[in-house]
CSV table of N, CA and C and ligand atoms in Angstrom, one decimal:
chain,number,residue,atom,x,y,z
S,146,MET,N,27.1,53.2,-198.8
S,146,MET,CA,26.5,54.2,-198.0
S,146,MET,C,27.2,54.5,-196.8
S,147,GLU,N,27.5,55.8,-196.4
S,147,GLU,CA,28.3,56.1,-195.2
S,147,GLU,C,27.4,55.9,-194.0
S,148,ARG,N,28.2,55.5,-192.8
S,148,ARG,CA,27.7,55.4,-191.5
S,148,ARG,C,28.4,56.4,-190.6
S,149,THR,N,27.7,56.8,-189.6
S,149,THR,CA,28.3,57.6,-188.6
S,149,THR,C,27.8,57.2,-187.1
S,150,LEU,N,28.6,57.2,-186.2
S,150,LEU,CA,28.0,56.9,-184.9
S,150,LEU,C,27.7,58.3,-184.1
S,151,CYS,N,26.4,58.4,-183.8
S,151,CYS,CA,25.9,59.5,-183.0
S,151,CYS,C,26.0,58.9,-181.5
S,152,ILE,N,26.6,59.9,-180.7
S,152,ILE,CA,26.4,59.6,-179.3
S,152,ILE,C,25.8,60.9,-178.8
S,153,ILE,N,24.6,60.7,-178.2
S,153,ILE,CA,24.0,61.8,-177.4
S,153,ILE,C,24.7,61.6,-176.0
S,154,LYS,N,25.4,62.8,-175.6
S,154,LYS,CA,26.3,62.7,-174.4
S,154,LYS,C,25.4,62.9,-173.2
S,155,PRO,N,26.1,62.7,-172.0
S,155,PRO,CA,25.2,62.8,-170.7
S,155,PRO,C,24.5,64.2,-170.6
S,156,ASP,N,25.0,65.3,-171.1
S,156,ASP,CA,24.3,66.5,-171.0
S,156,ASP,C,23.1,66.6,-171.8
S,157,GLY,N,23.0,65.8,-172.9
S,157,GLY,CA,21.9,65.7,-173.8
S,157,GLY,C,20.7,65.0,-173.1
S,158,LEU,N,21.0,64.0,-172.3
S,158,LEU,CA,20.1,63.3,-171.5
S,158,LEU,C,19.7,64.2,-170.3
S,159,ASP,N,20.6,64.8,-169.7
S,159,ASP,CA,20.3,65.7,-168.5
S,159,ASP,C,19.3,66.8,-168.9
S,160,SER,N,19.6,67.4,-170.1
S,160,SER,CA,18.7,68.5,-170.5
S,160,SER,C,17.4,68.1,-171.2
S,161,GLY,N,17.3,66.9,-171.4
S,161,GLY,CA,16.0,66.3,-172.0
S,161,GLY,C,15.7,66.6,-173.4
S,162,VAL,N,16.9,66.7,-174.1
S,162,VAL,CA,16.8,66.9,-175.6
S,162,VAL,C,17.0,65.8,-176.5
S,163,VAL,N,16.9,64.6,-175.9
S,163,VAL,CA,17.1,63.3,-176.8
S,163,VAL,C,16.0,63.4,-177.9
S,164,GLY,N,14.8,63.6,-177.6
S,164,GLY,CA,13.8,63.6,-178.7
S,164,GLY,C,14.0,64.6,-179.8
S,165,LYS,N,14.3,65.8,-179.3
S,165,LYS,CA,14.6,67.0,-180.3
S,165,LYS,C,15.8,66.5,-181.2
S,166,ILE,N,16.8,65.9,-180.7
S,166,ILE,CA,17.9,65.4,-181.5
S,166,ILE,C,17.5,64.4,-182.5
S,167,ILE,N,16.7,63.4,-182.0
S,167,ILE,CA,16.3,62.4,-182.9
S,167,ILE,C,15.3,62.9,-184.0
S,168,THR,N,14.5,64.0,-183.7
S,168,THR,CA,13.7,64.7,-184.6
S,168,THR,C,14.7,65.3,-185.7
S,169,ARG,N,15.7,65.9,-185.4
S,169,ARG,CA,16.6,66.4,-186.4
S,169,ARG,C,17.2,65.3,-187.3
S,170,ILE,N,17.5,64.2,-186.6
S,170,ILE,CA,18.0,63.1,-187.4
S,170,ILE,C,17.0,62.6,-188.4
S,171,GLU,N,15.8,62.5,-188.0
S,171,GLU,CA,14.8,62.1,-189.0
S,171,GLU,C,14.5,63.1,-190.0
S,172,GLU,N,14.4,64.4,-189.7
S,172,GLU,CA,14.2,65.5,-190.6
S,172,GLU,C,15.3,65.6,-191.6
S,173,GLU,N,16.6,65.2,-191.3
S,173,GLU,CA,17.6,65.3,-192.2
S,173,GLU,C,17.9,64.0,-193.0
S,174,GLY,N,16.9,63.2,-193.0
S,174,GLY,CA,17.0,61.9,-193.8
S,174,GLY,C,17.9,60.8,-193.5
S,175,PHE,N,18.4,60.8,-192.2
S,175,PHE,CA,19.2,59.7,-191.8
S,175,PHE,C,18.4,58.4,-191.5
S,176,THR,N,19.0,57.3,-191.8
S,176,THR,CA,18.2,56.0,-191.4
S,176,THR,C,18.9,55.7,-190.0
S,177,ILE,N,18.0,55.5,-189.0
S,177,ILE,CA,18.5,55.0,-187.7
S,177,ILE,C,18.7,53.4,-187.9
S,178,LEU,N,19.9,52.9,-188.1
S,178,LEU,CA,20.0,51.5,-188.1
S,178,LEU,C,19.9,50.7,-186.8
S,179,ALA,N,20.3,51.5,-185.7
S,179,ALA,CA,20.2,50.8,-184.3
S,179,ALA,C,20.3,52.0,-183.4
S,180,MET,N,19.8,51.7,-182.1
S,180,MET,CA,19.8,52.7,-181.2
S,180,MET,C,19.6,52.1,-179.7
S,181,LYS,N,20.5,52.6,-178.8
S,181,LYS,CA,20.4,52.2,-177.5
S,181,LYS,C,20.9,53.1,-176.5
S,182,ARG,N,20.3,53.0,-175.2
S,182,ARG,CA,20.8,53.9,-174.0
S,182,ARG,C,21.8,52.9,-173.4
S,183,ALA,N,22.9,53.6,-172.9
S,183,ALA,CA,24.0,52.7,-172.3
S,183,ALA,C,24.8,53.6,-171.3
S,184,ARG,N,25.4,53.0,-170.4
S,184,ARG,CA,26.4,53.6,-169.6
S,184,ARG,C,27.8,53.1,-169.9
S,185,MET,N,28.7,54.0,-170.4
S,185,MET,CA,30.0,53.5,-170.8
S,185,MET,C,30.9,53.3,-169.5
S,186,SER,N,31.6,52.3,-169.5
S,186,SER,CA,32.6,52.2,-168.4
S,186,SER,C,33.7,53.1,-168.7
S,187,ARG,N,34.7,53.5,-167.8
S,187,ARG,CA,35.8,54.3,-168.0
S,187,ARG,C,36.7,53.6,-169.1
S,188,ALA,N,36.8,52.3,-169.0
S,188,ALA,CA,37.6,51.5,-169.9
S,188,ALA,C,37.2,51.6,-171.4
S,189,VAL,N,35.9,51.5,-171.5
S,189,VAL,CA,35.2,51.7,-172.9
S,189,VAL,C,35.4,53.1,-173.4
S,190,ALA,N,35.3,54.0,-172.5
S,190,ALA,CA,35.4,55.5,-173.0
S,190,ALA,C,36.9,55.7,-173.4
S,191,GLU,N,37.9,55.2,-172.6
S,191,GLU,CA,39.2,55.3,-172.9
S,191,GLU,C,39.6,54.6,-174.3
S,192,HIS,N,39.0,53.4,-174.4
S,192,HIS,CA,39.3,52.8,-175.7
S,192,HIS,C,38.6,53.6,-176.9
S,193,PHE,N,37.4,54.1,-176.7
S,193,PHE,CA,36.7,54.7,-177.8
S,193,PHE,C,37.5,56.1,-178.1
S,194,TYR,N,38.0,56.7,-177.2
S,194,TYR,CA,38.8,58.0,-177.4
S,194,TYR,C,40.3,57.9,-177.4
S,195,ALA,N,40.7,56.6,-177.6
S,195,ALA,CA,42.1,56.3,-177.6
S,195,ALA,C,43.0,57.3,-178.4
S,196,VAL,N,42.4,57.7,-179.5
S,196,VAL,CA,43.2,58.7,-180.5
S,196,VAL,C,43.6,60.0,-179.7
S,197,HIS,N,42.9,60.3,-178.6
S,197,HIS,CA,43.1,61.6,-178.0
S,197,HIS,C,44.0,61.3,-176.7
S,198,LYS,N,44.4,60.1,-176.5
S,198,LYS,CA,45.2,59.7,-175.3
S,198,LYS,C,46.5,60.6,-175.3
S,199,GLY,N,46.8,61.2,-174.2
S,199,GLY,CA,47.9,62.1,-174.2
S,199,GLY,C,47.6,63.6,-174.2
S,200,ARG,N,46.3,63.9,-174.8
S,200,ARG,CA,45.9,65.3,-174.9
S,200,ARG,C,45.4,65.7,-173.5
S,201,PRO,N,45.6,67.1,-173.2
S,201,PRO,CA,45.3,67.5,-171.8
S,201,PRO,C,43.8,67.3,-171.5
S,202,PHE,N,42.9,67.1,-172.5
S,202,PHE,CA,41.5,67.0,-172.1
S,202,PHE,C,41.1,65.5,-171.9
S,203,PHE,N,42.0,64.5,-172.2
S,203,PHE,CA,41.6,63.1,-172.2
S,203,PHE,C,41.0,62.6,-170.9
S,204,ASP,N,41.5,62.9,-169.9
S,204,ASP,CA,41.0,62.5,-168.6
S,204,ASP,C,39.7,63.0,-168.3
S,205,ASP,N,39.5,64.3,-168.4
S,205,ASP,CA,38.2,65.0,-168.3
S,205,ASP,C,37.1,64.3,-169.3
S,206,LEU,N,37.6,64.2,-170.4
S,206,LEU,CA,36.7,63.6,-171.5
S,206,LEU,C,36.2,62.2,-171.2
S,207,THR,N,37.1,61.3,-170.8
S,207,THR,CA,36.6,60.0,-170.5
S,207,THR,C,35.9,59.9,-169.2
S,208,ALA,N,36.2,60.7,-168.2
S,208,ALA,CA,35.5,60.7,-167.0
S,208,ALA,C,34.0,61.1,-167.2
S,209,TYR,N,34.0,62.2,-168.0
S,209,TYR,CA,32.6,62.7,-168.4
S,209,TYR,C,31.8,61.7,-169.1
S,210,MET,N,32.4,61.1,-170.1
S,210,MET,CA,31.5,60.3,-170.9
S,210,MET,C,31.2,58.9,-170.2
S,211,SER,N,31.8,58.7,-169.1
S,211,SER,CA,31.5,57.4,-168.3
S,211,SER,C,30.8,57.8,-167.1
S,212,SER,N,30.3,59.1,-167.0
S,212,SER,CA,29.8,59.7,-165.6
S,212,SER,C,28.3,59.3,-165.6
S,213,ALA,N,27.7,59.1,-166.6
S,213,ALA,CA,26.1,59.0,-166.7
S,213,ALA,C,25.8,58.4,-168.0
S,214,PRO,N,24.4,57.9,-168.2
S,214,PRO,CA,24.1,57.3,-169.5
S,214,PRO,C,24.2,58.2,-170.7
S,215,VAL,N,24.5,57.5,-171.8
S,215,VAL,CA,24.5,58.1,-173.2
S,215,VAL,C,23.4,57.5,-174.0
S,216,VAL,N,23.1,58.0,-175.2
S,216,VAL,CA,22.4,57.2,-176.1
S,216,VAL,C,23.2,57.1,-177.4
S,217,LEU,N,23.3,55.8,-177.8
S,217,LEU,CA,24.2,55.6,-179.0
S,217,LEU,C,23.3,55.2,-180.1
S,218,ILE,N,23.6,55.9,-181.3
S,218,ILE,CA,22.7,55.8,-182.5
S,218,ILE,C,23.6,55.5,-183.7
S,219,ALA,N,23.4,54.5,-184.4
S,219,ALA,CA,24.0,54.2,-185.6
S,219,ALA,C,23.2,54.7,-186.7
S,220,LEU,N,23.9,55.7,-187.5
S,220,LEU,CA,23.2,56.4,-188.5
S,220,LEU,C,23.7,56.0,-189.9
S,221,GLU,N,22.8,56.0,-190.9
S,221,GLU,CA,23.3,55.8,-192.2
S,221,GLU,C,22.7,56.8,-193.2
S,222,ARG,N,23.4,57.2,-194.2
S,222,ARG,CA,22.8,58.3,-195.1
S,222,ARG,C,23.9,58.5,-196.2
S,223,GLU,N,23.6,58.9,-197.3
S,223,GLU,CA,24.6,59.4,-198.3
S,223,GLU,C,25.4,60.5,-197.6
S,224,ASN,N,26.6,60.5,-197.8
S,224,ASN,CA,27.5,61.7,-197.2
S,224,ASN,C,27.3,61.9,-195.7
S,225,ALA,N,27.0,60.8,-195.1
S,225,ALA,CA,26.6,60.9,-193.5
S,225,ALA,C,27.6,61.7,-192.8
S,226,ILE,N,28.8,61.4,-193.0
S,226,ILE,CA,29.9,62.0,-192.1
S,226,ILE,C,29.8,63.5,-192.1
S,227,ALA,N,29.9,64.1,-193.3
S,227,ALA,CA,29.9,65.6,-193.4
S,227,ALA,C,28.5,66.1,-193.1
S,228,HIS,N,27.5,65.4,-193.4
S,228,HIS,CA,26.1,65.9,-193.2
S,228,HIS,C,25.8,66.1,-191.6
S,229,TRP,N,26.3,65.0,-190.9
S,229,TRP,CA,26.0,64.9,-189.5
S,229,TRP,C,27.0,66.1,-188.8
S,230,ARG,N,28.2,66.1,-189.4
S,230,ARG,CA,29.1,67.0,-188.6
S,230,ARG,C,28.6,68.6,-188.9
S,231,LYS,N,27.9,68.8,-190.1
S,231,LYS,CA,27.4,70.1,-190.4
S,231,LYS,C,26.3,70.4,-189.4
S,232,LEU,N,25.5,69.4,-189.1
S,232,LEU,CA,24.3,69.5,-188.3
S,232,LEU,C,24.6,69.7,-186.9
S,233,ILE,N,25.7,69.0,-186.4
S,233,ILE,CA,26.1,69.2,-184.9
S,233,ILE,C,26.9,70.5,-184.7
S,234,GLY,N,27.7,71.0,-185.7
S,234,GLY,CA,28.3,72.2,-185.5
S,234,GLY,C,29.7,71.9,-184.9
S,235,ALA,N,30.5,73.0,-184.7
S,235,ALA,CA,31.9,72.9,-184.2
S,235,ALA,C,32.1,72.4,-182.8
S,236,THR,N,33.2,71.8,-182.6
S,236,THR,CA,33.5,71.2,-181.2
S,236,THR,C,33.1,72.1,-180.1
S,237,ASP,N,33.5,73.4,-180.2
S,237,ASP,CA,33.2,74.4,-179.2
S,237,ASP,C,31.9,75.0,-179.5
S,238,PRO,N,30.9,74.9,-178.6
S,238,PRO,CA,29.6,75.4,-178.9
S,238,PRO,C,29.7,76.9,-179.2
S,239,ALA,N,30.6,77.6,-178.6
S,239,ALA,CA,30.7,79.1,-178.8
S,239,ALA,C,31.1,79.5,-180.3
S,240,GLU,N,31.6,78.4,-180.9
S,240,GLU,CA,32.1,78.5,-182.4
S,240,GLU,C,31.1,77.9,-183.3
S,241,ALA,N,30.1,77.3,-182.8
S,241,ALA,CA,29.3,76.5,-183.6
S,241,ALA,C,28.2,77.3,-184.4
S,242,ASP,N,28.0,77.0,-185.7
S,242,ASP,CA,27.0,77.8,-186.4
S,242,ASP,C,25.6,77.8,-185.8
S,243,GLU,N,24.9,79.0,-186.0
S,243,GLU,CA,23.6,79.1,-185.3
S,243,GLU,C,22.6,78.1,-185.8
S,244,GLY,N,22.0,77.5,-184.9
S,244,GLY,CA,20.9,76.5,-185.2
S,244,GLY,C,21.5,75.1,-185.2
S,245,THR,N,22.9,74.8,-185.0
S,245,THR,CA,23.4,73.5,-185.0
S,245,THR,C,23.1,73.0,-183.5
S,246,ILE,N,23.2,71.6,-183.4
S,246,ILE,CA,22.8,71.1,-182.2
S,246,ILE,C,23.7,71.6,-181.1
S,247,ARG,N,25.0,71.7,-181.3
S,247,ARG,CA,25.9,72.3,-180.3
S,247,ARG,C,25.7,73.7,-179.9
S,248,ASP,N,25.4,74.4,-180.9
S,248,ASP,CA,25.0,75.8,-180.6
S,248,ASP,C,23.7,75.9,-179.7
S,249,LEU,N,22.8,75.0,-180.0
S,249,LEU,CA,21.5,75.2,-179.3
S,249,LEU,C,21.7,74.6,-177.8
S,250,TYR,N,22.4,73.5,-177.8
S,250,TYR,CA,22.4,72.7,-176.5
S,250,TYR,C,23.8,72.5,-175.7
S,251,GLY,N,24.9,72.7,-176.5
S,251,GLY,CA,26.2,72.5,-175.8
S,251,GLY,C,26.6,73.6,-174.9
S,252,ARG,N,27.3,73.2,-173.9
S,252,ARG,CA,27.7,74.0,-172.8
S,252,ARG,C,29.2,74.4,-172.8
S,253,SER,N,30.2,73.5,-173.4
S,253,SER,CA,31.5,73.7,-173.4
S,253,SER,C,32.1,72.7,-174.4
S,254,ARG,N,33.4,72.9,-174.7
S,254,ARG,CA,34.0,71.9,-175.6
S,254,ARG,C,34.0,70.5,-175.2
S,255,GLY,N,34.0,70.3,-173.9
S,255,GLY,CA,33.9,69.0,-173.5
S,255,GLY,C,32.4,68.5,-173.3
S,256,VAL,N,31.6,69.4,-172.8
S,256,VAL,CA,30.2,69.1,-172.6
S,256,VAL,C,29.5,69.7,-173.8
S,257,ASN,N,29.5,68.8,-174.9
S,257,ASN,CA,29.0,69.5,-176.2
S,257,ASN,C,27.9,68.6,-176.8
S,258,THR,N,27.2,67.9,-176.0
S,258,THR,CA,25.9,67.1,-176.3
S,258,THR,C,25.9,66.1,-177.3
S,259,VAL,N,26.7,66.1,-178.3
S,259,VAL,CA,26.7,65.0,-179.3
S,259,VAL,C,28.1,64.8,-179.8
S,260,HIS,N,28.2,63.4,-180.3
S,260,HIS,CA,29.5,63.1,-181.0
S,260,HIS,C,29.1,62.7,-182.4
S,261,GLY,N,30.0,62.9,-183.3
S,261,GLY,CA,30.0,62.3,-184.7
S,261,GLY,C,31.3,61.8,-185.1
S,262,SER,N,31.3,60.8,-185.9
S,262,SER,CA,32.5,60.2,-186.5
S,262,SER,C,33.1,61.2,-187.5
S,263,ASP,N,34.5,61.1,-187.6
S,263,ASP,CA,35.2,62.1,-188.4
S,263,ASP,C,35.7,61.6,-189.9
S,264,SER,N,35.3,60.3,-190.2
S,264,SER,CA,35.6,59.9,-191.5
S,264,SER,C,34.7,58.6,-191.9
S,265,PRO,N,34.5,58.3,-193.1
S,265,PRO,CA,33.8,57.2,-193.4
S,265,PRO,C,34.3,55.9,-192.7
S,266,GLU,N,35.6,55.8,-192.8
S,266,GLU,CA,36.3,54.5,-192.2
S,266,GLU,C,36.0,54.4,-190.6
S,267,ASN,N,36.2,55.7,-190.0
S,267,ASN,CA,36.0,55.6,-188.6
S,267,ASN,C,34.5,55.5,-188.3
S,268,GLY,N,33.6,56.1,-189.1
S,268,GLY,CA,32.3,55.8,-188.8
S,268,GLY,C,31.8,54.3,-188.7
S,269,ARG,N,32.4,53.5,-189.7
S,269,ARG,CA,32.1,52.1,-189.6
S,269,ARG,C,32.8,51.4,-188.3
S,270,ILE,N,34.0,51.8,-188.1
S,270,ILE,CA,34.7,51.3,-186.9
S,270,ILE,C,33.9,51.6,-185.7
S,271,GLU,N,33.6,52.9,-185.5
S,271,GLU,CA,32.9,53.3,-184.3
S,271,GLU,C,31.5,52.7,-184.2
S,272,VAL,N,30.7,52.5,-185.2
S,272,VAL,CA,29.5,51.8,-185.1
S,272,VAL,C,29.6,50.4,-184.7
S,273,SER,N,30.7,49.8,-185.2
S,273,SER,CA,30.9,48.3,-185.0
S,273,SER,C,31.5,48.1,-183.5
S,274,GLU,N,32.0,49.2,-182.8
S,274,GLU,CA,32.3,49.1,-181.4
S,274,GLU,C,31.2,48.9,-180.6
S,275,PHE,N,29.9,49.4,-180.9
S,275,PHE,CA,28.8,49.3,-180.1
S,275,PHE,C,27.7,48.5,-180.6
S,276,PHE,N,27.6,48.1,-181.9
S,276,PHE,CA,26.6,47.3,-182.4
S,276,PHE,C,27.2,46.2,-183.2
S,277,SER,N,26.6,45.1,-183.2
S,277,SER,CA,26.8,44.0,-184.0
S,277,SER,C,26.2,44.1,-185.3
S,278,GLU,N,26.7,43.5,-186.4
S,278,GLU,CA,26.1,43.6,-187.7
S,278,GLU,C,24.6,43.2,-187.7
S,279,ALA,N,24.4,42.2,-186.8
S,279,ALA,CA,23.0,41.7,-186.7
S,279,ALA,C,22.0,42.7,-186.2
S,280,GLU,N,22.6,43.6,-185.5
S,280,GLU,CA,21.6,44.7,-184.8
S,280,GLU,C,21.4,45.9,-185.8
S,281,LEU,N,22.2,46.0,-186.8
S,281,LEU,CA,22.1,47.1,-187.8
S,281,LEU,C,21.1,46.8,-188.9
S,282,ILE,N,19.8,47.4,-188.8
S,282,ILE,CA,18.7,46.9,-189.6
S,282,ILE,C,18.3,48.0,-190.6
S,283,GLN,N,18.3,47.6,-191.9
S,283,GLN,CA,17.9,48.7,-192.9
S,283,GLN,C,16.4,49.0,-192.8
S,284,GLN,N,16.0,50.2,-193.3
S,284,GLN,CA,14.7,50.5,-193.2
S,284,GLN,C,13.8,49.7,-194.1
S,285,ARG,N,14.4,49.4,-195.4
S,285,ARG,CA,13.5,48.6,-196.5
S,285,ARG,C,14.5,47.6,-197.1
E,317,CMP,P1,33.8,64.3,-179.7
E,317,CMP,O1,33.2,64.6,-181.1
E,317,CMP,O2,33.0,63.4,-178.9
E,317,CMP,O3,35.2,63.8,-180.0
E,317,CMP,C1,36.3,64.1,-179.1
E,317,CMP,C2,35.9,65.0,-178.0
E,317,CMP,O4,36.9,65.6,-177.3
E,317,CMP,C3,35.1,66.2,-178.6
E,317,CMP,O5,33.9,65.8,-179.0
E,317,CMP,C4,35.1,67.1,-177.4
E,317,CMP,O6,34.0,66.9,-176.5
E,317,CMP,C5,36.4,66.8,-176.7
E,317,CMP,N1,37.3,67.9,-176.9
E,317,CMP,C6,38.0,68.1,-178.1
E,317,CMP,N2,38.8,69.2,-177.8
E,317,CMP,C7,38.7,69.5,-176.6
E,317,CMP,C8,39.2,70.6,-175.7
E,317,CMP,N3,40.2,71.4,-176.2
E,317,CMP,N4,38.8,70.6,-174.5
E,317,CMP,C9,38.0,69.7,-174.0
E,317,CMP,N5,37.3,68.7,-174.7
E,317,CMP,C10,37.8,68.7,-175.9
Protein backbone atom coordinates (compact mmCIF):
# COMPACT_ATOMS: atom_id res chain seq x y z
CA MET A 1 0.00 0.00 0.00
CA GLU A 2 1.35 3.44 -0.88
CA ARG A 3 1.98 6.18 1.65
CA THR A 4 2.19 9.91 1.14
CA LEU A 5 3.11 12.67 3.53
CA CYS A 6 0.53 15.45 3.63
CA ILE A 7 1.73 18.72 5.11
CA ILE A 8 -0.88 21.36 5.71
CA LYS A 9 1.29 24.45 5.35
CA PRO A 10 1.14 27.59 7.54
CA ASP A 11 -1.42 29.30 5.27
CA GLY A 12 -3.78 26.34 5.68
CA LEU A 13 -3.75 26.88 9.45
CA ASP A 14 -3.97 30.68 9.10
CA SER A 15 -7.00 30.30 6.81
CA GLY A 16 -8.70 27.85 9.16
CA VAL A 17 -9.13 25.14 6.53
CA VAL A 18 -7.47 22.22 8.35
CA GLY A 19 -10.86 20.61 9.01
CA LYS A 20 -11.97 21.04 5.40
CA ILE A 21 -8.77 19.39 4.17
CA ILE A 22 -9.15 16.48 6.59
CA THR A 23 -12.74 16.05 5.39
CA ARG A 24 -11.45 15.72 1.81
CA ILE A 25 -8.89 13.17 3.01
CA GLU A 26 -11.65 11.09 4.61
CA GLU A 27 -14.03 11.43 1.65
CA GLU A 28 -11.31 10.19 -0.70
CA GLY A 29 -10.74 7.00 1.28
CA PHE A 30 -7.28 7.64 2.71
CA THR A 31 -6.34 6.06 6.02
CA ILE A 32 -4.84 8.60 8.42
CA LEU A 33 -2.01 6.53 9.92
CA ALA A 34 -0.78 9.38 12.13
CA MET A 35 -1.23 13.12 12.48
CA LYS A 36 0.35 15.95 14.47
CA ARG A 37 0.71 19.71 14.61
CA ALA A 38 4.33 20.84 14.67
CA ARG A 39 6.61 23.78 14.10
CA MET A 40 9.51 22.89 11.78
CA SER A 41 12.88 24.35 12.56
CA ARG A 42 14.70 25.98 9.64
CA ALA A 43 17.18 23.07 9.71
CA VAL A 44 14.38 20.48 9.47
CA ALA A 45 12.77 22.40 6.57
CA GLU A 46 16.14 22.62 4.79
CA HIS A 47 16.67 18.89 5.24
CA PHE A 48 13.15 18.02 4.11
CA TYR A 49 13.44 20.17 0.96
CA ALA A 50 17.14 19.36 0.34
CA VAL A 51 16.32 18.18 -3.20
CA HIS A 52 15.49 21.83 -4.02
CA LYS A 53 18.73 23.26 -2.57
CA GLY A 54 20.23 25.68 -5.09
CA ARG A 55 16.86 26.53 -6.66
CA PRO A 56 15.94 30.24 -6.52
CA PHE A 57 12.94 29.59 -4.26
CA PHE A 58 14.78 27.42 -1.70
CA ASP A 59 15.40 30.16 0.90
CA ASP A 60 11.86 31.54 0.72
CA LEU A 61 10.40 28.02 0.84
CA THR A 62 12.35 26.91 3.90
CA ALA A 63 11.79 30.25 5.67
CA TYR A 64 8.07 29.98 5.00
CA MET A 65 7.75 26.36 6.12
CA SER A 66 9.51 27.15 9.40
CA SER A 67 7.66 30.43 9.99
CA ALA A 68 4.60 29.01 11.77
CA PRO A 69 3.02 25.67 12.72
CA VAL A 70 2.05 23.04 10.16
CA VAL A 71 -0.03 19.86 10.37
CA LEU A 72 1.75 16.66 9.36
CA ILE A 73 -0.41 13.73 8.25
CA ALA A 74 0.79 10.28 7.22
CA LEU A 75 -1.68 8.95 4.65
CA GLU A 76 -2.11 5.48 3.22
CA ARG A 77 -4.24 4.32 0.30
CA GLU A 78 -3.96 2.33 -2.90
CA ASN A 79 -2.37 4.64 -5.47
CA ALA A 80 -1.93 7.24 -2.69
CA ILE A 81 0.72 9.31 -4.46
CA ALA A 82 -1.18 9.97 -7.68
CA HIS A 83 -4.55 10.23 -5.92
CA TRP A 84 -3.33 12.84 -3.42
CA ARG A 85 -1.51 14.84 -6.09
CA LYS A 86 -4.70 14.95 -8.20
CA LEU A 87 -6.69 16.09 -5.18
CA ILE A 88 -4.25 18.91 -4.29
CA GLY A 89 -3.71 20.20 -7.85
CA ALA A 90 -0.75 21.84 -9.57
CA THR A 91 2.02 23.56 -7.60
CA ASP A 92 0.85 26.96 -8.84
CA PRO A 93 -2.71 27.54 -7.59
CA ALA A 94 -3.40 29.58 -10.74
CA GLU A 95 -2.83 26.41 -12.77
CA ALA A 96 -4.58 24.00 -10.41
CA ASP A 97 -7.72 22.23 -11.64
CA GLU A 98 -11.00 23.63 -10.36
CA GLY A 99 -12.02 22.26 -6.99
CA THR A 100 -8.57 21.03 -6.03
CA ILE A 101 -7.22 22.06 -2.62
CA ARG A 102 -4.65 24.46 -4.08
CA ASP A 103 -7.27 25.96 -6.41
CA LEU A 104 -9.60 26.58 -3.47
CA TYR A 105 -7.12 27.77 -0.86
CA GLY A 106 -3.63 28.33 -2.34
CA ARG A 107 -2.25 31.83 -2.75
CA SER A 108 0.97 31.38 -4.76
CA ARG A 109 3.48 28.73 -5.84
CA GLY A 110 5.23 29.05 -2.50
CA VAL A 111 2.14 29.55 -0.34
CA ASN A 112 0.11 26.68 -1.72
CA THR A 113 -1.59 25.17 1.37
CA VAL A 114 -0.53 21.53 1.09
CA HIS A 115 2.38 19.25 0.26
CA GLY A 116 2.30 15.76 -1.20
CA SER A 117 5.08 13.26 -1.82
CA ASP A 118 6.13 12.76 -5.45
CA SER A 119 6.79 9.00 -5.59
CA PRO A 120 6.00 5.87 -3.55
CA GLU A 121 9.62 5.67 -2.43
CA ASN A 122 9.68 9.31 -1.31
CA GLY A 123 6.29 8.88 0.35
CA ARG A 124 7.76 6.26 2.67
CA ILE A 125 10.93 8.28 3.26
CA GLU A 126 9.05 11.52 4.00
CA VAL A 127 6.57 9.82 6.36
CA SER A 128 9.48 8.26 8.25
CA GLU A 129 11.14 11.68 8.65
CA PHE A 130 8.30 12.80 10.90
CA PHE A 131 6.78 9.60 12.33
CA SER A 132 8.25 6.46 13.87
CA GLU A 133 6.87 3.09 12.70
CA ALA A 134 5.23 2.69 16.12
CA GLU A 135 3.20 5.86 15.54
CA LEU A 136 1.80 4.64 12.20
CA ILE A 137 -1.37 2.80 13.17
CA GLN A 138 -3.60 0.85 10.79
CA GLN A 139 -7.37 1.35 10.89
CA ARG A 140 -8.19 -2.37 11.31
P1 LIG B 1 5.74 21.22 -2.17
O1 LIG B 1 4.81 20.20 -2.70
O2 LIG B 1 5.78 21.46 -0.72
O3 LIG B 1 7.22 20.84 -2.66
C1 LIG B 1 8.17 21.79 -3.04
C2 LIG B 1 7.67 23.18 -2.90
O4 LIG B 1 8.47 24.15 -3.51
C3 LIG B 1 6.35 23.28 -3.62
O5 LIG B 1 5.38 22.61 -2.87
C4 LIG B 1 6.17 24.77 -3.75
O6 LIG B 1 5.51 25.35 -2.65
C5 LIG B 1 7.61 25.24 -3.81
N1 LIG B 1 7.93 25.69 -5.15
C6 LIG B 1 8.11 24.93 -6.23
N2 LIG B 1 8.39 25.71 -7.30
C7 LIG B 1 8.36 26.98 -6.86
C8 LIG B 1 8.56 28.24 -7.47
N3 LIG B 1 8.86 28.33 -8.77
N4 LIG B 1 8.46 29.34 -6.72
C9 LIG B 1 8.18 29.23 -5.39
N5 LIG B 1 8.00 28.07 -4.74
C10 LIG B 1 8.06 26.95 -5.48
